[in-house]
């Protein structure tokens, strides 16, 4: 038998892309490819790209530039571009970088094996359709065993919200929810392969409305069904829109034992004027009231968010309104970005904020978030939490896992195995992680 061919995948952007990369590796695995961590010994390099901010897209071209030498030394090396940049700029990529053999969008990667046949015959392959068929039904089964005790599971793709800054509705298309039965089947397969924590993914995951045995199911109903899967210990979901946080989902946060106390709920801005210009269809106040209701259901829930500073027309007062909202919410985690123009989106046409002003705002916002994040972490000291262990730490006998609140926790635990879920008392809070001791 010949040696397996080596596949190197570089993943940019969101967790959705991490999931897609795993599934692409599985699809190419059926074609004889095995993953490698180094581009230097790869027979195929695949960049799974992100288009959400300009910098994310530019990275793809500089990364491709770096592989020119490799391709010159090894003419048989295949180079592919997948993901949202592929979707948005497929032909442009082929033109700018003739060494690219294959371009595949997020909705067509189940066709990779046949595209590879074309590539192996020396042709170029490009497929950025939005096909009728369900790609998930055409992908190979999840392999045995999974490498980690945690896994992502895509339940919904696309977005109909059309926030004025965002390319997602254009690159990932309209909202589509996968049917309940297929999700439960995939979840059971993952659990049989050793997975104990599943994160349900969707660009607008709490807008999930998949076909169930008795009409459409909401995300809350799906979570309750997963709660009954034996061997599955933890459920998470991301990313949510404030307007789709329905009562049942809030209640599930209070009552569903496997649903973890962590919620990523982007607000983007605390100014009603900016929220309106962003087409967010919620206000700062409606968001704050929503957070209050969620905390009433689950008092220890950790709230995480996304923020954009320097959105077109943002004044100092608008920015201060965002800072006020952050002070009120007290985030345990947040992702913040300077506004980046995306051609084709409504905000791209508007009066832009000066870059130096946006940078200064980002700096201030991140300092406040870091302070809050640290305070939330420090408050964990002395508490008892569940930790799902994922890998050895740097020190001898040390293991690292994630707490219920998604904090990384380091524990001296030589007898603990990857995949063990144990009770831990938190004893220390560091800059980006916690330290603790096993209780049982
Ligand atoms: N500029 C800056 N940040 C953006 N995001 C989305 N589009 C843009 C853009 N054009 C951010 C939002 C979103 C996160 C995934 O990325 O905060 O929630
Ligand atoms: Fe983009 Fe807004 Fe949809 Fe999120 S909700 S994916 S920010 S359009």
Coordinates of C-alpha atoms and ligand atoms in Angstrom, one line a residue:
X1 CA 0.0 0.0 0.0
X2 CA 1.3 3.5 -0.8
X3 CA 1.8 6.0 2.0
X4 CA -1.2 8.1 2.8
X5 CA -1.1 11.6 1.2
X6 CA -0.7 14.4 3.6
X7 CA -3.2 17.2 4.1
X8 CA -2.5 20.5 5.8
X9 CA -5.5 22.7 6.7
X10 CA -5.2 26.2 8.0
X11 CA -8.4 27.5 9.5
X12 CA -9.2 31.2 9.9
X13 CA -12.2 32.9 11.5
X14 CA -15.1 31.5 13.4
X15 CA -15.9 28.1 15.1
X16 CA -18.1 27.3 12.1
X17 CA -14.9 27.2 10.1
X18 CA -13.3 24.9 12.6
X19 CA -16.2 22.5 12.2
X20 CA -16.1 22.8 8.4
X21 CA -12.4 22.1 8.4
X22 CA -12.9 18.9 10.4
X23 CA -15.6 17.8 7.9
X24 CA -13.4 18.7 4.9
X25 CA -10.6 16.6 6.4
X26 CA -13.0 13.7 6.8
X27 CA -14.2 14.1 3.2
X28 CA -10.6 14.1 1.9
X29 CA -9.8 11.3 4.3
X30 CA -12.1 9.1 2.3
X31 CA -9.8 10.1 -0.6
X32 CA -6.7 8.8 1.1
X33 CA -5.5 12.0 2.8
X34 CA -4.3 12.1 6.4
X35 CA -3.8 15.4 8.3
X36 CA -0.4 16.8 9.0
X37 CA 0.5 19.8 11.2
X38 CA 3.2 21.1 8.9
X39 CA 2.7 22.6 5.4
X40 CA 6.2 21.5 4.5
X41 CA 5.4 17.8 4.2
X42 CA 1.9 18.3 2.8
X43 CA 0.7 17.0 -0.6
X44 CA -2.3 19.2 -0.3
X45 CA -2.7 22.6 1.5
X46 CA -6.2 23.9 2.1
X47 CA -6.9 27.3 3.5
X48 CA -10.3 27.6 5.1
X49 CA -10.8 31.3 5.0
X50 CA -12.8 34.0 6.7
X51 CA -14.2 37.1 5.0
X52 CA -15.8 38.9 8.0
X53 CA -13.2 41.6 8.2
X54 CA -10.8 43.0 5.6
X55 CA -7.7 41.9 7.4
X56 CA -9.0 38.3 7.6
X57 CA -9.4 38.2 3.8
X58 CA -6.0 39.9 3.1
X59 CA -4.3 37.2 5.3
X60 CA -5.3 34.6 2.7
X61 CA -3.3 36.3 -0.1
X62 CA -0.2 36.7 2.1
X63 CA -0.4 33.1 3.2
X64 CA -0.7 31.9 -0.4
X65 CA 2.3 34.0 -1.3
X66 CA 4.3 32.1 1.3
X67 CA 3.4 28.8 -0.4
X68 CA 4.8 29.8 -3.7
X69 CA 8.3 28.4 -2.9
X70 CA 6.8 25.1 -1.7
X71 CA 4.9 24.7 -4.9
X72 CA 7.9 25.5 -7.0
X73 CA 9.9 22.8 -5.2
X74 CA 7.1 20.3 -5.3
X75 CA 5.0 20.7 -8.5
X76 CA 2.6 18.0 -7.4
X77 CA 1.6 19.9 -4.3
X78 CA -2.1 20.9 -4.5
X79 CA -3.3 24.1 -3.1
X80 CA -7.0 24.8 -2.3
X81 CA -8.9 27.7 -0.9
X82 CA -12.2 27.1 1.0
X83 CA -14.6 29.2 3.1
X84 CA -16.1 32.6 2.8
X85 CA -13.2 34.3 0.9
X86 CA -13.5 31.4 -1.6
X87 CA -17.2 32.0 -1.8
X88 CA -16.9 35.8 -2.3
X89 CA -13.8 36.0 -4.5
X90 CA -13.3 32.6 -6.0
X91 CA -12.5 33.7 -9.5
X92 CA -10.4 36.6 -8.4
X93 CA -8.3 34.2 -6.3
X94 CA -7.7 32.0 -9.3
X95 CA -6.7 35.1 -11.3
X96 CA -4.4 36.6 -8.6
X97 CA -2.8 33.3 -7.6
X98 CA -2.6 31.0 -10.6
X99 CA -0.9 28.3 -8.3
X100 CA -4.3 27.7 -6.7
X101 CA -5.8 24.4 -8.0
X102 CA -9.1 24.4 -6.2
X103 CA -11.7 26.8 -4.8
X104 CA -14.6 25.5 -2.8
X105 CA -17.3 27.4 -1.0
X106 CA -18.8 26.6 2.4
X107 CA -21.9 24.9 0.9
X108 CA -20.2 22.6 -1.6
X109 CA -17.3 21.0 0.2
X110 CA -19.0 17.6 0.2
X111 CA -18.1 17.6 -3.5
X112 CA -14.4 17.8 -2.7
X113 CA -13.6 14.2 -3.7
X114 CA -14.9 14.7 -7.2
X115 CA -13.2 18.1 -7.4
X116 CA -10.0 16.4 -6.4
X117 CA -10.4 14.0 -9.4
X118 CA -10.4 17.0 -11.7
X119 CA -7.4 18.5 -9.9
X120 CA -5.5 15.2 -10.1
X121 CA -6.0 15.4 -13.9
X122 CA -4.3 18.7 -14.0
X123 CA -7.4 20.8 -14.2
X124 CA -8.6 23.6 -12.0
X125 CA -11.7 23.1 -9.9
X126 CA -14.0 25.9 -8.7
X127 CA -17.4 25.3 -7.0
X128 CA -19.1 28.1 -5.1
X129 CA -22.8 27.1 -5.7
X130 CA -25.6 27.1 -3.2
X131 CA -26.8 23.6 -4.1
X132 CA -30.2 22.1 -3.4
X133 CA -28.8 19.0 -1.8
X134 CA -27.8 18.9 1.9
X135 CA -24.0 18.7 2.1
X136 CA -24.2 17.1 5.5
X137 CA -26.0 14.1 4.0
X138 CA -23.2 13.6 1.5
X139 CA -20.3 13.7 3.9
X140 CA -18.7 10.6 5.4
X141 CA -19.8 9.6 8.9
X142 CA -17.8 11.1 11.8
X143 CA -14.7 8.9 12.2
X144 CA -13.8 6.8 15.2
X145 CA -12.5 7.9 17.6
X146 CA -12.8 11.7 17.7
X147 CA -9.6 13.4 18.8
X148 CA -11.2 15.5 21.5
X149 CA -13.9 15.1 24.2
X150 CA -15.5 18.3 22.9
X151 CA -17.0 18.7 19.4
X152 CA -18.8 21.3 17.3
X153 CA -22.0 20.4 15.6
X154 CA -23.5 22.7 13.0
X155 CA -27.3 23.0 13.3
X156 CA -28.0 26.1 11.3
X157 CA -26.2 28.1 8.6
X158 CA -26.6 31.5 7.1
X159 CA -28.2 34.7 8.3
X160 CA -31.2 36.8 7.3
X161 CA -30.5 39.7 9.6
X162 CA -28.4 41.8 7.3
X163 CA -26.6 43.9 9.9
X164 CA -25.3 46.8 7.8
X165 CA -21.6 45.9 8.4
X166 CA -21.7 42.2 7.8
X167 CA -20.9 40.0 4.8
X168 CA -22.3 36.8 6.3
X169 CA -25.8 37.0 4.6
X170 CA -24.0 37.3 1.3
X171 CA -21.3 34.6 1.8
X172 CA -23.2 32.1 3.8
X173 CA -26.6 32.8 2.3
X174 CA -30.0 32.7 3.9
X175 CA -30.8 31.0 7.2
X176 CA -31.2 27.2 6.8
X177 CA -31.8 24.9 9.8
X178 CA -30.8 21.2 9.6
X179 CA -33.6 18.7 10.5
X180 CA -33.8 17.5 14.1
X181 CA -33.4 13.8 13.3
X182 CA -30.1 14.4 11.5
X183 CA -28.7 16.5 14.3
X184 CA -29.6 13.9 16.9
X185 CA -28.1 11.2 14.8
X186 CA -24.8 13.1 14.5
X187 CA -24.8 13.9 18.2
X188 CA -25.3 10.2 19.0
X189 CA -22.5 9.3 16.7
X190 CA -20.2 11.8 18.3
X191 CA -21.0 10.5 21.8
X192 CA -20.3 6.9 20.7
X193 CA -16.9 8.2 19.6
X194 CA -16.1 9.6 23.0
X195 CA -17.4 13.1 22.8
X196 CA -18.8 14.5 26.1
X197 CA -19.5 18.1 25.2
X198 CA -21.2 19.4 22.1
X199 CA -21.3 23.0 21.0
X200 CA -24.2 23.6 18.6
X201 CA -23.2 26.0 15.9
X202 CA -24.9 28.5 13.7
X203 CA -24.4 32.0 12.5
X204 CA -27.7 32.7 14.1
X205 CA -28.0 29.6 16.2
X206 CA -30.9 30.7 18.4
X207 CA -32.9 31.4 15.3
X208 CA -32.8 27.6 14.7
X209 CA -36.2 26.2 13.5
X210 CA -35.5 22.8 12.1
X211 CA -38.0 20.3 10.9
X212 CA -38.9 17.9 13.8
X213 CA -41.1 14.9 14.0
X214 CA -44.1 17.1 15.0
X215 CA -43.5 20.4 13.2
X216 CA -40.6 22.8 13.5
X217 CA -38.5 22.7 16.6
X218 CA -36.9 25.7 18.3
X219 CA -33.3 25.6 19.7
X220 CA -34.7 25.2 23.2
X221 CA -36.6 22.1 22.2
X222 CA -33.5 20.7 20.5
X223 CA -31.4 21.3 23.6
X224 CA -33.9 19.5 25.7
X225 CA -33.7 16.5 23.4
X226 CA -29.9 16.5 23.6
X227 CA -30.2 16.7 27.3
X228 CA -31.6 13.1 27.2
X229 CA -28.6 11.7 25.2
X230 CA -26.8 9.3 27.6
X231 CA -23.1 9.9 27.8
X232 CA -23.4 13.5 26.6
X233 CA -22.5 15.7 29.6
X234 CA -22.5 19.3 28.4
X235 CA -24.3 21.4 25.8
X236 CA -23.3 24.8 24.6
X237 CA -24.4 26.9 21.6
X238 CA -23.1 29.9 19.6
X239 CA -23.7 32.5 18.1
X240 CA -26.9 34.1 19.1
X241 CA -28.8 37.2 18.2
X242 CA -30.6 39.1 21.0
X243 CA -33.9 39.2 19.1
X244 CA -34.0 35.4 18.9
X245 CA -33.6 34.7 22.7
X246 CA -37.1 33.4 23.3
X247 CA -38.7 32.5 26.7
X248 CA -38.1 28.8 26.2
X249 CA -34.4 29.3 25.7
X250 CA -34.1 31.6 28.7
X251 CA -35.9 29.0 30.8
X252 CA -33.7 26.2 29.5
X253 CA -30.7 28.1 30.9
X254 CA -32.3 27.9 34.3
X255 CA -33.6 24.3 34.1
X256 CA -31.7 22.2 31.6
X257 CA -28.9 20.5 33.6
X258 CA -26.5 19.9 30.7
X259 CA -26.8 23.4 29.3
X260 CA -23.7 25.2 30.5
X261 CA -23.9 28.6 32.2
X262 CA -22.2 30.6 29.3
X263 CA -23.9 32.7 26.7
X264 CA -22.3 34.6 23.8
X265 CA -24.8 37.4 23.0
X266 CA -23.3 40.0 20.8
X267 CA -24.7 43.6 21.1
X268 CA -22.1 45.4 18.9
X269 CA -22.9 48.9 20.3
X270 CA -24.6 50.6 23.3
X271 CA -25.8 53.5 21.3
X272 CA -29.4 53.4 20.0
X273 CA -28.5 55.6 17.0
X274 CA -25.7 53.3 16.0
X275 CA -27.7 50.2 16.6
X276 CA -30.4 51.5 14.3
X277 CA -27.8 52.4 11.6
X278 CA -26.4 48.9 12.1
X279 CA -29.9 47.5 11.4
X280 CA -29.7 45.5 14.6
X281 CA -33.4 45.9 15.4
X282 CA -32.9 46.0 19.2
X283 CA -32.0 48.8 21.5
X284 CA -29.4 49.1 24.3
X285 CA -32.3 49.0 26.8
X286 CA -34.0 46.0 25.3
X287 CA -30.6 44.2 25.4
X288 CA -30.1 45.1 29.1
X289 CA -33.6 43.9 30.0
X290 CA -32.9 40.7 28.2
X291 CA -29.7 40.1 30.2
X292 CA -31.6 40.8 33.4
X293 CA -34.1 38.1 32.5
X294 CA -31.4 35.6 31.6
X295 CA -29.6 36.3 34.8
X296 CA -32.8 35.8 36.8
X297 CA -33.1 32.4 35.2
X298 CA -29.5 31.5 35.7
X299 CA -27.7 33.8 38.2
X300 CA -24.2 32.5 37.6
X301 CA -24.3 32.7 33.8
X302 CA -21.2 34.1 32.2
X303 CA -22.1 36.7 29.5
X304 CA -19.9 37.1 26.5
X305 CA -20.3 39.6 23.7
X306 CA -19.0 41.1 20.4
X307 CA -18.4 44.9 19.9
X308 CA -17.6 47.0 16.9
X309 CA -16.0 50.4 17.5
X310 CA -15.6 53.1 14.9
X311 CA -18.8 52.1 13.0
X312 CA -19.5 54.9 10.4
X313 CA -20.9 58.1 12.1
X314 CA -20.1 56.8 15.6
X315 CA -19.6 60.0 17.8
X316 CA -17.8 60.1 21.2
X317 CA -21.2 60.1 22.9
X318 CA -22.2 57.0 21.0
X319 CA -18.9 55.3 22.0
X320 CA -19.5 56.4 25.7
X321 CA -23.0 54.8 25.5
X322 CA -21.2 51.5 24.5
X323 CA -18.8 51.9 27.5
X324 CA -21.9 52.5 29.8
X325 CA -23.6 49.4 28.5
X326 CA -20.4 47.3 29.2
X327 CA -20.2 48.7 32.7
X328 CA -23.8 47.7 33.3
X329 CA -23.6 44.2 31.9
X330 CA -20.2 43.2 33.3
X331 CA -18.9 40.8 30.7
X332 CA -16.9 37.7 31.5
X333 CA -15.5 37.5 28.0
X334 CA -15.8 39.6 24.8
X335 CA -14.5 40.0 21.3
X336 CA -14.1 43.6 20.0
X337 CA -13.1 44.9 16.6
X338 CA -12.5 48.1 14.8
X339 CA -15.1 48.5 12.1
X340 CA -13.7 47.2 8.8
X341 CA -15.3 48.2 5.5
X342 CA -16.8 45.3 3.6
X343 CA -17.6 46.1 -0.1
X344 CA -21.2 45.5 -1.0
X345 CA -22.6 46.0 2.6
X346 CA -24.7 49.2 3.3
X347 CA -22.3 50.7 5.8
X348 CA -19.4 50.7 3.3
X349 CA -21.0 53.7 1.6
X350 CA -21.2 55.9 4.7
X351 CA -18.9 58.5 6.4
X352 CA -16.1 56.6 8.0
X353 CA -14.6 57.3 11.4
X354 CA -10.9 58.3 11.4
X355 CA -8.7 55.3 12.0
X356 CA -6.8 56.9 14.9
X357 CA -10.1 57.7 16.7
X358 CA -11.3 54.1 16.2
X359 CA -8.0 52.7 17.5
X360 CA -8.2 54.8 20.6
X361 CA -11.8 53.7 21.3
X362 CA -10.8 50.0 20.8
X363 CA -8.0 50.4 23.2
X364 CA -10.3 51.9 25.9
X365 CA -13.0 49.3 25.3
X366 CA -10.6 46.4 25.5
X367 CA -9.0 47.8 28.7
X368 CA -12.5 47.9 30.3
X369 CA -13.4 44.4 29.1
X370 CA -10.0 43.0 30.4
X371 CA -10.8 44.5 33.8
X372 CA -14.2 42.9 33.9
X373 CA -13.0 39.6 32.6
X374 CA -10.4 39.5 35.3
X375 CA -13.0 40.4 38.0
X376 CA -15.3 37.6 36.9
X377 CA -12.4 35.2 36.9
X378 CA -11.1 36.3 40.4
X379 CA -14.6 35.8 41.7
X380 CA -14.3 32.1 40.8
X381 CA -11.6 31.6 43.4
X382 CA -13.0 29.4 46.2
X383 CA -15.8 28.1 44.1
X384 CA -16.4 24.5 43.1
X385 CA -16.8 23.9 39.3
X386 CA -17.0 21.1 36.9
X387 CA -14.0 20.7 34.6
X388 CA -13.9 18.6 31.5
X389 CA -10.2 17.7 30.9
X390 CA -8.9 18.0 27.4
X391 CA -5.1 17.7 27.4
X392 CA -1.9 17.6 29.5
X393 CA -0.6 21.0 30.8
X394 CA 3.0 22.2 30.5
X395 CA 4.0 20.9 33.9
X396 CA 4.6 17.3 34.9
X397 CA 1.3 15.7 36.0
X398 CA -0.7 18.7 35.1
X399 CA -4.0 18.5 33.1
X400 CA -6.0 21.3 31.5
X401 CA -9.7 21.5 30.9
X402 CA -12.6 23.8 30.6
X403 CA -14.9 24.8 33.4
X404 CA -18.6 25.0 33.1
X405 CA -18.1 28.8 32.4
X406 CA -15.6 28.0 29.7
X407 CA -12.5 29.1 31.7
X408 CA -9.3 27.2 31.1
X409 CA -8.4 25.5 34.3
X410 CA -5.0 24.0 35.2
X411 CA -5.0 21.2 37.8
X412 CA -2.3 19.0 39.2
X413 CA -4.0 15.6 38.4
X414 CA -1.6 12.9 37.2
X415 CA -4.4 10.2 37.3
X416 CA -6.9 12.2 35.3
X417 CA -7.5 11.2 31.7
X418 CA -8.5 13.3 28.7
X419 CA -12.3 13.3 28.7
X420 CA -12.8 13.0 32.4
X421 CA -15.3 15.4 34.0
X422 CA -14.4 16.1 37.6
X423 CA -15.3 18.5 40.4
X424 CA -12.5 21.1 41.0
X425 CA -12.1 23.8 43.6
X426 CA -10.6 27.0 42.1
X427 CA -7.6 28.2 44.0
X428 CA -6.0 30.7 41.7
X429 CA -6.8 33.2 39.0
X430 CA -4.2 34.1 36.4
X431 CA -4.3 36.5 33.4
X432 CA -6.1 34.0 31.1
X433 CA -6.8 30.9 33.1
X434 CA -7.6 29.5 36.5
X435 CA -5.8 27.0 38.7
X436 CA -7.6 24.5 40.9
X437 CA -7.5 21.3 42.9
X438 CA -9.5 18.1 42.4
X439 CA -12.2 17.6 45.0
X440 CA -13.2 14.0 44.5
Ligands
LIG1 N1 -16.1 45.1 10.8 C1 -15.7 44.8 12.1 N2 -16.3 43.8 12.8 C2 -17.2 43.0 12.2 N3 -17.9 41.9 12.6 C3 -18.7 41.5 11.6 N4 -18.5 42.3 10.5 C4 -17.6 43.3 10.9 C5 -17.0 44.3 10.2 N5 -17.4 44.7 8.9 C6 -17.8 41.4 13.9 C7 -19.1 41.5 14.7 C8 -19.6 40.1 14.7 C9 -18.3 39.3 14.7 C10 -18.3 37.9 14.3 O1 -17.4 40.0 13.9 O2 -18.9 41.9 16.0 O3 -20.4 39.7 15.8
LIG2 FE1 -23.7 39.2 10.5 FE2 -25.7 40.4 11.9 FE3 -26.1 38.0 10.8 FE4 -24.5 38.2 12.9 S1 -26.7 38.7 12.9 S2 -24.1 37.0 11.0 S3 -23.5 40.2 12.5 S4 -25.7 39.9 9.7

